[in-house]
CSV table of C-alpha atoms in Angstrom, one decimal:
chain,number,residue,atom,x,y,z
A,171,UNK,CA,35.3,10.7,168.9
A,172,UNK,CA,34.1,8.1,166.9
A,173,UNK,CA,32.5,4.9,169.1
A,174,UNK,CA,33.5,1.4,167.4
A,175,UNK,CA,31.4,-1.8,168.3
A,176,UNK,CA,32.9,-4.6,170.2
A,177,UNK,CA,34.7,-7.6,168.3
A,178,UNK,CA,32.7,-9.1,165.6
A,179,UNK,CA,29.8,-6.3,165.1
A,180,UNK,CA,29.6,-4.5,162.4
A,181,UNK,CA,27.0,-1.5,161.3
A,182,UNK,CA,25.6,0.2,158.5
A,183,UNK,CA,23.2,2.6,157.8
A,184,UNK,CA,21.6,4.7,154.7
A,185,UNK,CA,18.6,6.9,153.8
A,186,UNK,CA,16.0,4.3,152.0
A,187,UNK,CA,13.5,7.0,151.5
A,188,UNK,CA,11.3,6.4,154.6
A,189,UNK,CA,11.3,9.5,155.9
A,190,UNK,CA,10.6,12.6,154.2
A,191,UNK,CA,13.6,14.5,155.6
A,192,UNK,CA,16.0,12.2,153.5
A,193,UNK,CA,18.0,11.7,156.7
A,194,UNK,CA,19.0,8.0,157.4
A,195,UNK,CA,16.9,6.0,157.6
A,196,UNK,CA,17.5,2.0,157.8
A,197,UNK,CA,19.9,0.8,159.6
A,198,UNK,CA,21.6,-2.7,161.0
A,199,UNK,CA,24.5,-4.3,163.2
A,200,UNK,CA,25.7,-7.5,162.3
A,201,UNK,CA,27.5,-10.2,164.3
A,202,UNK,CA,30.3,-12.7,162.8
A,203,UNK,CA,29.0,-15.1,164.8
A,204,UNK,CA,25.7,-16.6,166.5
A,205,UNK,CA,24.8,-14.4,169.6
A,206,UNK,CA,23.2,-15.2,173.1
A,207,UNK,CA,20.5,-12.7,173.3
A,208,UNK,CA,18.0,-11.1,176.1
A,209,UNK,CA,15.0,-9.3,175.0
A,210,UNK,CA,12.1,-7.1,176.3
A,211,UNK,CA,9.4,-5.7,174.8
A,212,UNK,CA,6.4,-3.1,175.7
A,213,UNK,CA,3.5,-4.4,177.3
A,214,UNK,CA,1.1,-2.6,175.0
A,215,UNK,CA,-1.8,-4.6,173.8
A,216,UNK,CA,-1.4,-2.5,170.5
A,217,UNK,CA,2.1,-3.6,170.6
A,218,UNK,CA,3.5,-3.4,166.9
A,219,UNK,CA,4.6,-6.7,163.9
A,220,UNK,CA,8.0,-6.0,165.0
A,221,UNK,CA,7.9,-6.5,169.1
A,222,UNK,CA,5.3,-9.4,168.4
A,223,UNK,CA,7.9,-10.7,166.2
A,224,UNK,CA,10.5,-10.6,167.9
A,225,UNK,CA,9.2,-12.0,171.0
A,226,UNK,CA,7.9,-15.1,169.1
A,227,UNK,CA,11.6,-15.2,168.4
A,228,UNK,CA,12.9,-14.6,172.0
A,229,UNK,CA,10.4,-17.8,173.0
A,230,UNK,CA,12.0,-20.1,170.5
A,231,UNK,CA,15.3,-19.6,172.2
A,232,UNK,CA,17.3,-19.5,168.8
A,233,UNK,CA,21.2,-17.6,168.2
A,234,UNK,CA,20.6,-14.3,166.7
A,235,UNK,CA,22.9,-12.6,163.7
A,236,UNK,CA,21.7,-9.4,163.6
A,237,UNK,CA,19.5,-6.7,164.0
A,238,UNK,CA,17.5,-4.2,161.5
A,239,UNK,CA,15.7,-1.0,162.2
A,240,UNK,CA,13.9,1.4,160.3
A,241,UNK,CA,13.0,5.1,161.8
A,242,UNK,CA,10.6,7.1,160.1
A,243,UNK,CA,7.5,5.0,160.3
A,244,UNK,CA,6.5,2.2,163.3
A,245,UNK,CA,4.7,0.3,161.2
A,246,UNK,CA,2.3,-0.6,163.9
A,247,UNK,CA,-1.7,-0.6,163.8
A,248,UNK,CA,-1.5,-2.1,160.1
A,249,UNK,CA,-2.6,-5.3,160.2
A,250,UNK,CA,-1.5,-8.5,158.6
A,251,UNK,CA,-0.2,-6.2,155.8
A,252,UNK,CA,2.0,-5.1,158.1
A,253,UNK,CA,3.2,-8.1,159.6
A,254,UNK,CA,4.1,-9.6,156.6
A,255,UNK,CA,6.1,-6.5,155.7
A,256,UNK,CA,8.1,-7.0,159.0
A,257,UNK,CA,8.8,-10.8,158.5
A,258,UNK,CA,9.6,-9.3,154.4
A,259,UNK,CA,12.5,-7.1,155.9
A,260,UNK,CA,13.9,-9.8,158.4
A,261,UNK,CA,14.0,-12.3,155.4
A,262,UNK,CA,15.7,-9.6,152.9
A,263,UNK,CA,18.2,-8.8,155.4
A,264,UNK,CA,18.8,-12.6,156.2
A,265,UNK,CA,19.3,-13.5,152.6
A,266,UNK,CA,21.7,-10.7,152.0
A,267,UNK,CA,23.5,-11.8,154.8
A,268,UNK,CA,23.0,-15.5,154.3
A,269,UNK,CA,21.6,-15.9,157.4
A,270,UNK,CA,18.4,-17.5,158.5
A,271,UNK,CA,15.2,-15.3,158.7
A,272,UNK,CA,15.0,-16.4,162.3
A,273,UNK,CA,18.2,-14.9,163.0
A,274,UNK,CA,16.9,-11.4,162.5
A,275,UNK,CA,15.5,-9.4,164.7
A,276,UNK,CA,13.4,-5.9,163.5
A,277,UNK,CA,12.7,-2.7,165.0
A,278,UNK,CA,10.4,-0.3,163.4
A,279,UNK,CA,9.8,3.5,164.7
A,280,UNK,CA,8.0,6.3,163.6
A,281,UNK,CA,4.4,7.5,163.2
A,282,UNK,CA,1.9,5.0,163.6
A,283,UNK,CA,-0.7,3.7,161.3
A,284,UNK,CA,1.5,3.8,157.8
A,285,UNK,CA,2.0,1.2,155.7
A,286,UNK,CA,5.8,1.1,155.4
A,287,UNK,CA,7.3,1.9,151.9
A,288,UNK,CA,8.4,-1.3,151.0
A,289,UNK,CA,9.9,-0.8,147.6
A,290,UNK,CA,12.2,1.5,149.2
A,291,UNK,CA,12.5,-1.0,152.2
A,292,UNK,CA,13.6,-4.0,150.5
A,293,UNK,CA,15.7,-1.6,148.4
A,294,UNK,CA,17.9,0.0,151.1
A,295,UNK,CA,18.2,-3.9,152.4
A,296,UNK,CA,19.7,-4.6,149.5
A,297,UNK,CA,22.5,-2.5,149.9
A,298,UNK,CA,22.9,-2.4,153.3
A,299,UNK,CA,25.7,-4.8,153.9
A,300,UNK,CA,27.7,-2.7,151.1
A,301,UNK,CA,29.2,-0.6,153.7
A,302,UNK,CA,29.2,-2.3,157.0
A,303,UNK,CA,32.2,-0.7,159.3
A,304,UNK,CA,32.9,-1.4,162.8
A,305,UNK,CA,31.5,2.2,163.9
A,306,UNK,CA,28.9,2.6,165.7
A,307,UNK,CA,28.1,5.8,164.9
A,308,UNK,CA,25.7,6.1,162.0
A,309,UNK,CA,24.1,3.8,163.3
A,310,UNK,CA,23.0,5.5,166.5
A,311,UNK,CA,21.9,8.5,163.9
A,312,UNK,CA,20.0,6.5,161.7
A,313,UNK,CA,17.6,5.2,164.8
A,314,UNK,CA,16.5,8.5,166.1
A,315,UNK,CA,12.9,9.8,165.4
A,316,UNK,CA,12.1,13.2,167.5
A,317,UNK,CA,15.5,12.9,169.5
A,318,UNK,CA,18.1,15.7,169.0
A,319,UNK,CA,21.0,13.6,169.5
A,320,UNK,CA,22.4,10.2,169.4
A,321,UNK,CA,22.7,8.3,172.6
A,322,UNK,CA,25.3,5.9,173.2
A,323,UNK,CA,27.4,4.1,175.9
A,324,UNK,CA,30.2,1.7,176.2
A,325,UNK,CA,31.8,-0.1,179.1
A,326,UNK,CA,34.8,-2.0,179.4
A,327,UNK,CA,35.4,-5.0,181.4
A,328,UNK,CA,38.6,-6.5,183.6
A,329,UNK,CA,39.1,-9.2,180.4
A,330,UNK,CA,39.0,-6.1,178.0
A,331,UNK,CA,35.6,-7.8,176.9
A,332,UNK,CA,33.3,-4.7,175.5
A,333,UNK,CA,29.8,-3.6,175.5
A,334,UNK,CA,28.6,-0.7,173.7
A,335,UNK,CA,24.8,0.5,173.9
A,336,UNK,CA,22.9,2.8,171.6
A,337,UNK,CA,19.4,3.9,172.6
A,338,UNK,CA,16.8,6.4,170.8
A,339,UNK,CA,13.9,8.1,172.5
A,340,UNK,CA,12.4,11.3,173.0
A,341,UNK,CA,9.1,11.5,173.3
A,342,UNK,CA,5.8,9.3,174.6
A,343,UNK,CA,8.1,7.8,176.9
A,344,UNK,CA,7.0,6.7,179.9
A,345,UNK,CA,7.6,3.1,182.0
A,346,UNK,CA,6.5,-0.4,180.7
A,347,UNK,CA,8.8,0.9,178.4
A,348,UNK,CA,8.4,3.9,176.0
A,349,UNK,CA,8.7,5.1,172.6
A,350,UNK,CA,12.2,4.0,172.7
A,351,UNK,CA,15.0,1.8,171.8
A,352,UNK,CA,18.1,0.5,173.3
A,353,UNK,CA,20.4,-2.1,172.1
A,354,UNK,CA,23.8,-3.2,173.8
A,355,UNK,CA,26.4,-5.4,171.9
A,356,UNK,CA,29.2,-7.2,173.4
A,357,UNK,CA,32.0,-9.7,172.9
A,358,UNK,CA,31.9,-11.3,176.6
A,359,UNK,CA,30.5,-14.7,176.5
A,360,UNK,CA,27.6,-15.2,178.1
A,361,UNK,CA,25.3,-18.2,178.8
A,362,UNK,CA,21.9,-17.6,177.9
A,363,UNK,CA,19.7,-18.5,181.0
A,364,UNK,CA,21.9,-16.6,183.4
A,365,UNK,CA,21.7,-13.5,180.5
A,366,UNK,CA,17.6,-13.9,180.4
A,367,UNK,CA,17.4,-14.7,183.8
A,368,UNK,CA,18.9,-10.8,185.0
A,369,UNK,CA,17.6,-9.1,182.0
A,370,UNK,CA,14.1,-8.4,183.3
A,371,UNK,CA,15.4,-6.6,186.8
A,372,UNK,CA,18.1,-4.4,184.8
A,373,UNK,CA,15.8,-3.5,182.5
A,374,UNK,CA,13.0,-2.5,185.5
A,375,UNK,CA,16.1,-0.2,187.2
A,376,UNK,CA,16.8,2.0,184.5
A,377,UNK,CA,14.4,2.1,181.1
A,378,UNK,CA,11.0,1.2,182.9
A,379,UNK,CA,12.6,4.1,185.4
A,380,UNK,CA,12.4,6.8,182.6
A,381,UNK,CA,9.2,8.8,181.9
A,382,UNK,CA,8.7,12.0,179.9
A,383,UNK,CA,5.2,12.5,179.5
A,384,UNK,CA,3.5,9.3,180.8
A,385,UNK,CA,2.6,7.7,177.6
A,386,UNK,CA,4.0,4.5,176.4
A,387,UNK,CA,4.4,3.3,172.7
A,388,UNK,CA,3.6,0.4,170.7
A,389,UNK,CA,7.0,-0.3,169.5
A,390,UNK,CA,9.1,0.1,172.7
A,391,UNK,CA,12.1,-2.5,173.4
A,392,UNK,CA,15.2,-3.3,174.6
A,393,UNK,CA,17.9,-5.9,174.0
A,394,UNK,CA,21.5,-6.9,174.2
A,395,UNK,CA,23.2,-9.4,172.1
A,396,UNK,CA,26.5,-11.4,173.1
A,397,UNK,CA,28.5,-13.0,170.6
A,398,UNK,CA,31.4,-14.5,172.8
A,399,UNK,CA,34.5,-13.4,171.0
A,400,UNK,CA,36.6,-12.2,174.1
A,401,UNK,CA,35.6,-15.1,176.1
A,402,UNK,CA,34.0,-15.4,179.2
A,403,UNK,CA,34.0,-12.7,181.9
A,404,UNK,CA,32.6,-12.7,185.3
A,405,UNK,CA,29.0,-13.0,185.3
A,406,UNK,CA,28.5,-10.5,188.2
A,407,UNK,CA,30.6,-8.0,187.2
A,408,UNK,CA,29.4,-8.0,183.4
A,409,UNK,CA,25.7,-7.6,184.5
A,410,UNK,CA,26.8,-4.7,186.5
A,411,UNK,CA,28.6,-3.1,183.8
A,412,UNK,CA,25.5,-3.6,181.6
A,413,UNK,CA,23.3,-1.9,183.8
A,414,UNK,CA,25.7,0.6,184.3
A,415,UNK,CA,25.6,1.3,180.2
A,416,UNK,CA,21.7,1.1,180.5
A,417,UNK,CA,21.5,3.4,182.9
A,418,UNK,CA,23.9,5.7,181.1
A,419,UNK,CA,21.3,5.3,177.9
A,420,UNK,CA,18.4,5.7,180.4
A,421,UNK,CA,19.7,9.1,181.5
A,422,UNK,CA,20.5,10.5,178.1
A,423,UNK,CA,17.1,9.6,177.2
A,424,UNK,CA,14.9,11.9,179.8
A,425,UNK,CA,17.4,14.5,179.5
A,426,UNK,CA,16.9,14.6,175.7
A,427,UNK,CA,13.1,14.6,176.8
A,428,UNK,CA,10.7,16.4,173.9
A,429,UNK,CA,11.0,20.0,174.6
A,430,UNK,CA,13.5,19.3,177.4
A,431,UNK,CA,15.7,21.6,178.7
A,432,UNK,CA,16.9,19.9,182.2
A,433,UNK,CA,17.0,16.4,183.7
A,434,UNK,CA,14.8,15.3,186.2
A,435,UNK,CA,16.3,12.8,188.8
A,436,UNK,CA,14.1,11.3,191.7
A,437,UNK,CA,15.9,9.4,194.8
A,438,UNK,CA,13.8,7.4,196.9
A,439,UNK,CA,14.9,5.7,200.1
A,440,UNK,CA,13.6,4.5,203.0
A,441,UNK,CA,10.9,2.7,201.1
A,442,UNK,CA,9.0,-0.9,202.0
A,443,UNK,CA,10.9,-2.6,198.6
A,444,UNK,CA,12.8,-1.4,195.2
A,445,UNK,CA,9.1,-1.6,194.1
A,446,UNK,CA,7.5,0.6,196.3
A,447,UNK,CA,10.7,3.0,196.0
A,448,UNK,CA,10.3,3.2,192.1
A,449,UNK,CA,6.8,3.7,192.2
A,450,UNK,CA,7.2,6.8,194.4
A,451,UNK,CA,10.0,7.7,191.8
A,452,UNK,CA,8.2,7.2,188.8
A,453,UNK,CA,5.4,8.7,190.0
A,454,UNK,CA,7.6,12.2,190.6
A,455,UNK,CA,8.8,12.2,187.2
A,456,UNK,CA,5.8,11.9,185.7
A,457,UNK,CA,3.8,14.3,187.4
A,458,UNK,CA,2.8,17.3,185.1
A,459,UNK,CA,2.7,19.6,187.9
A,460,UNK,CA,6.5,18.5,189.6
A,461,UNK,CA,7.6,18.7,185.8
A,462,UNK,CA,6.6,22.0,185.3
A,463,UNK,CA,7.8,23.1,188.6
A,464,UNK,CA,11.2,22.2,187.6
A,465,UNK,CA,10.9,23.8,184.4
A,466,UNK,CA,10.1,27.4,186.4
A,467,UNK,CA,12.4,26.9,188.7
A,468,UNK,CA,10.1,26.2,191.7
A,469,UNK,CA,11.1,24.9,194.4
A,470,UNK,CA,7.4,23.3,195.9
A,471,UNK,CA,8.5,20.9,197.3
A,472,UNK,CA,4.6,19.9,197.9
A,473,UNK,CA,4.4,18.5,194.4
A,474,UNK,CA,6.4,15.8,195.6
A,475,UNK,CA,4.4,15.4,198.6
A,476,UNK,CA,1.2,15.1,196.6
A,477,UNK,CA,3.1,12.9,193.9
A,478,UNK,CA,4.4,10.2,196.6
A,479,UNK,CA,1.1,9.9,198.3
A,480,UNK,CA,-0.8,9.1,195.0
A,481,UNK,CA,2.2,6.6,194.0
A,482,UNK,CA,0.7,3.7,196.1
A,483,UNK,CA,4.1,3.4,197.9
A,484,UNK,CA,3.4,2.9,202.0
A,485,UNK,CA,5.0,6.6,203.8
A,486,UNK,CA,5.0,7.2,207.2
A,487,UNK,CA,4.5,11.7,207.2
A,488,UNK,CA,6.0,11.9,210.5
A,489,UNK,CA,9.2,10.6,209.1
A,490,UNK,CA,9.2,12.0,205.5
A,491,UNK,CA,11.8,13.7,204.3
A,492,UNK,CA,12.5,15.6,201.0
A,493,UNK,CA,14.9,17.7,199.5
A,494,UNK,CA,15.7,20.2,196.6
A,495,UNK,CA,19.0,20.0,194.9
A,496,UNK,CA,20.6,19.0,198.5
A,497,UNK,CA,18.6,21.3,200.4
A,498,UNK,CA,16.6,19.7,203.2
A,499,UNK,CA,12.8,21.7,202.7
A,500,UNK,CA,10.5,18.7,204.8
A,501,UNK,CA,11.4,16.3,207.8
A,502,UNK,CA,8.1,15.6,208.8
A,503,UNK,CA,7.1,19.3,209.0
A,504,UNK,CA,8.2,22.3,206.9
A,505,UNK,CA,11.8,23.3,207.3
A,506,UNK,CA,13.0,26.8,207.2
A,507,UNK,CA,15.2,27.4,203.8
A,508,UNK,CA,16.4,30.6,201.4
A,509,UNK,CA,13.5,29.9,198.3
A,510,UNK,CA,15.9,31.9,196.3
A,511,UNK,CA,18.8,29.9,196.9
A,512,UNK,CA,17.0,27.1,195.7
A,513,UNK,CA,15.2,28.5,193.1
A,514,UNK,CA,18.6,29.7,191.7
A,515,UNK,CA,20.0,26.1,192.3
A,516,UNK,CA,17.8,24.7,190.1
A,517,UNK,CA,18.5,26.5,187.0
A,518,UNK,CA,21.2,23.8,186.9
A,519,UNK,CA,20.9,21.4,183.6
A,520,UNK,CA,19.7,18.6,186.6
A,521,UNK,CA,17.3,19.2,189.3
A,522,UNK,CA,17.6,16.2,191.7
A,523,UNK,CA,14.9,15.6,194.6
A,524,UNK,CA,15.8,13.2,197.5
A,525,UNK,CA,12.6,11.9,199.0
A,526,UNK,CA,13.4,9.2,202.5
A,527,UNK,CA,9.9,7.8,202.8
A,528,UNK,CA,10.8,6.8,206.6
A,529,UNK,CA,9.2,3.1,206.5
A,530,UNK,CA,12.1,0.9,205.2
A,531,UNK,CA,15.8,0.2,204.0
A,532,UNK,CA,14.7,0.0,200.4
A,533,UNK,CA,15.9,3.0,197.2
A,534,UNK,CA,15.3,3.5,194.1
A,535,UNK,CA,16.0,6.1,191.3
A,536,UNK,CA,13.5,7.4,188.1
A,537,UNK,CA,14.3,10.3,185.8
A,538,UNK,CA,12.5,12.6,183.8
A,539,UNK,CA,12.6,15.9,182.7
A,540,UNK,CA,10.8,19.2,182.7
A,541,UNK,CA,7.9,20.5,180.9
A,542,UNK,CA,7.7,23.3,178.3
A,543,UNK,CA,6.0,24.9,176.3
A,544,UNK,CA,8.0,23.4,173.1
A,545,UNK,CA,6.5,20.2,174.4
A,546,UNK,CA,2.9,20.5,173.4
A,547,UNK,CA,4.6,22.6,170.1
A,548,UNK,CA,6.6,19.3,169.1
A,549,UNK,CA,3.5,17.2,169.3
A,550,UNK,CA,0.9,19.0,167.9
A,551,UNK,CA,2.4,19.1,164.9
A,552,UNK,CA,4.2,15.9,165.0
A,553,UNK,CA,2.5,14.4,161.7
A,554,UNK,CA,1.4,17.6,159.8
């Protein structure tokens, strides 16, 4: 079923040539009006010309129109070459438009270190707008890199206000972002400060909660842009909603985890704070040993053990708990349980893990996903 934007976005996408596939390519949503906007970006300190941009943007506090991506290359670790290429595309895309430059925000993903093609750039930007459609479909397509399939969510409010979220990522994902990239539209109006203000914490609960393989990207970010055309709505109940769709996004991203074949999920209560519980979280997911675990169908429950204790999170043993796809297997000591059982349990498309680390009234949630061998395939020959 085909997934249409809320009131006043429109999308478009086309191959421009950047990647050698021929698939699509470049892609952008528009807005028929200015749009309130949160933003957040990868901490990298090799961060690429489009999250640098883009945050100068976010500081300035300006509406936004729209938003232009290109898969196929991240055009990141070139330089000033490369930053002027970036600033190039938001203008092109402005002008065709007839929006200001400054109105633009730009994505880039793809392998680092290359130059982008910009005679095929600036060339797809020109007939981008040709075919813009309230589908949000191609769109979703046009952004993915190593993924396997689109990811999108949508979420409809008590007004009938919308929001609709789109997010790519496979690989080198991991929190502080990852190589990923999720955008949410909607027509609820929202005032800015109260938008920025809740961004951060959403955006902590459910992408920085994703890992595949512990590494992070240059290019990772995440935004949502509000254009008002169904009026206002309940602040509280939109920013649920949108962390609902994030979270939705979030999911679909560790499950579709580079040589993934099940979904990960880590539930941590009983922690100090929704830090600490995160952190023990997190640190499951990413754990090479847990994630291979999973991916045999073992059941050792002690990789979790060994994966909270080195997550920094305060534990008290002697209250512990943990369990295996509902199976309790630790309460302070080893329980008695059928291996088997479990073992078979887990052959399920999510493995889920409830850890209660017995000091607080904090929880927390992280997901992942298992490791293969098609892993390691995917990436050593990722650019040859």
């Amino acid at each position: 079923m085909s997934l249409t934007l809320p009131t006043g976005f429109t999308a478009a996408a086309l191959a421009a040539g950047i990647k050698p596939s021929g698939k699509t390519d470049l892609s952008g949503v528009v807005s028929s009006h200015d749009c309130t906007w949160a933003f957040s970006g990868t901490r990298s300190t090799t961060a690429a010309a489009c999250v640098g941009r883009n945050r100068e943007l976010y500081a300035a506090c300006g509406p936004v129109r729209a938003l232009l991506v290109n898969a196929g290359n991240a055009n990141a670790a070139t330089g000033a070459r490369g930053e002027r290429d970036n600033a190039d595309m938001a203008d092109a895309f402005g002008s065709v438009l007839n929006v200001p430059e400054q109105a633009v925000l730009t994505a880039s993903t793809g392998i680092i270190g290359h130059l982008l093609p910009m005679d095929r750039v600036l060339s797809g930007i020109e007939h981008l707008s040709d075919d813009l459609q309230p589908g949000a479909d191609l769109f979703a397509s046009a952004i993915m890199t190593t993924d396997t399939r689109p990811k999108t969510a949508q979420a409809t409010l008590s007004t009938g206000a919308r929001i609709v979220g789109t997010a790519k990522g496979s690989g080198m994902i991991h929190p502080d972002m990852a190589t990923m990239f999720a955008f949410a539209f909607t027509d609820a109006a929202v005032e800015s400060g109260a938008l920025r203000a809740a961004f951060p914490a959403i955006v902590n609960r459910t992408f920085n909660a994703v890992t595949v393989d512990g590494d992070t990207s240059t290019n990772d970010m995440a935004a949502v842009l509000a254009n008002g055309q169904a009026g206002e709505v309940p602040l509280a109940e939109f920013l649920a909603a949108l962390e609902g769709v994030m979270r939705d996004l979030a999911r679909q991203i560790a499950a579709d985890g580079e040589g993934a074949t099940k979904l990960l999920t880590v539930q941590v209560q009983g922690a100090r704070t929704e830090a600490e519980a995160l952190a023990a979280a997190r640190t499951c997911c990413v754990s090479p040993l847990l994630k291979s675990a999973v991916h045999g169908n073992d059941p050792n429950w002690g990789r979790v053990i060994m994966a909270v204790g080195r997550s920094g999170a305060a534990v008290d043993i002697a209250h512990l708990k943990v369990g295996v796809q509902g199976q309790p297997v630790f309460a302070g000591q080893p329980l008695a349980y059928d291996a088997a059982a479990v073992s078979e349990s887990m052959k399920a498309k999510e493995v889920v893990f409830t850890v209660d680390l017995g000091v607080g009234e904090a929880t927390g949630e992280a997901w992942g996903c298992d490791l293969s061998a098609e892993y390691v395939s995917i990436n050593a020959e990722y650019t040859t």
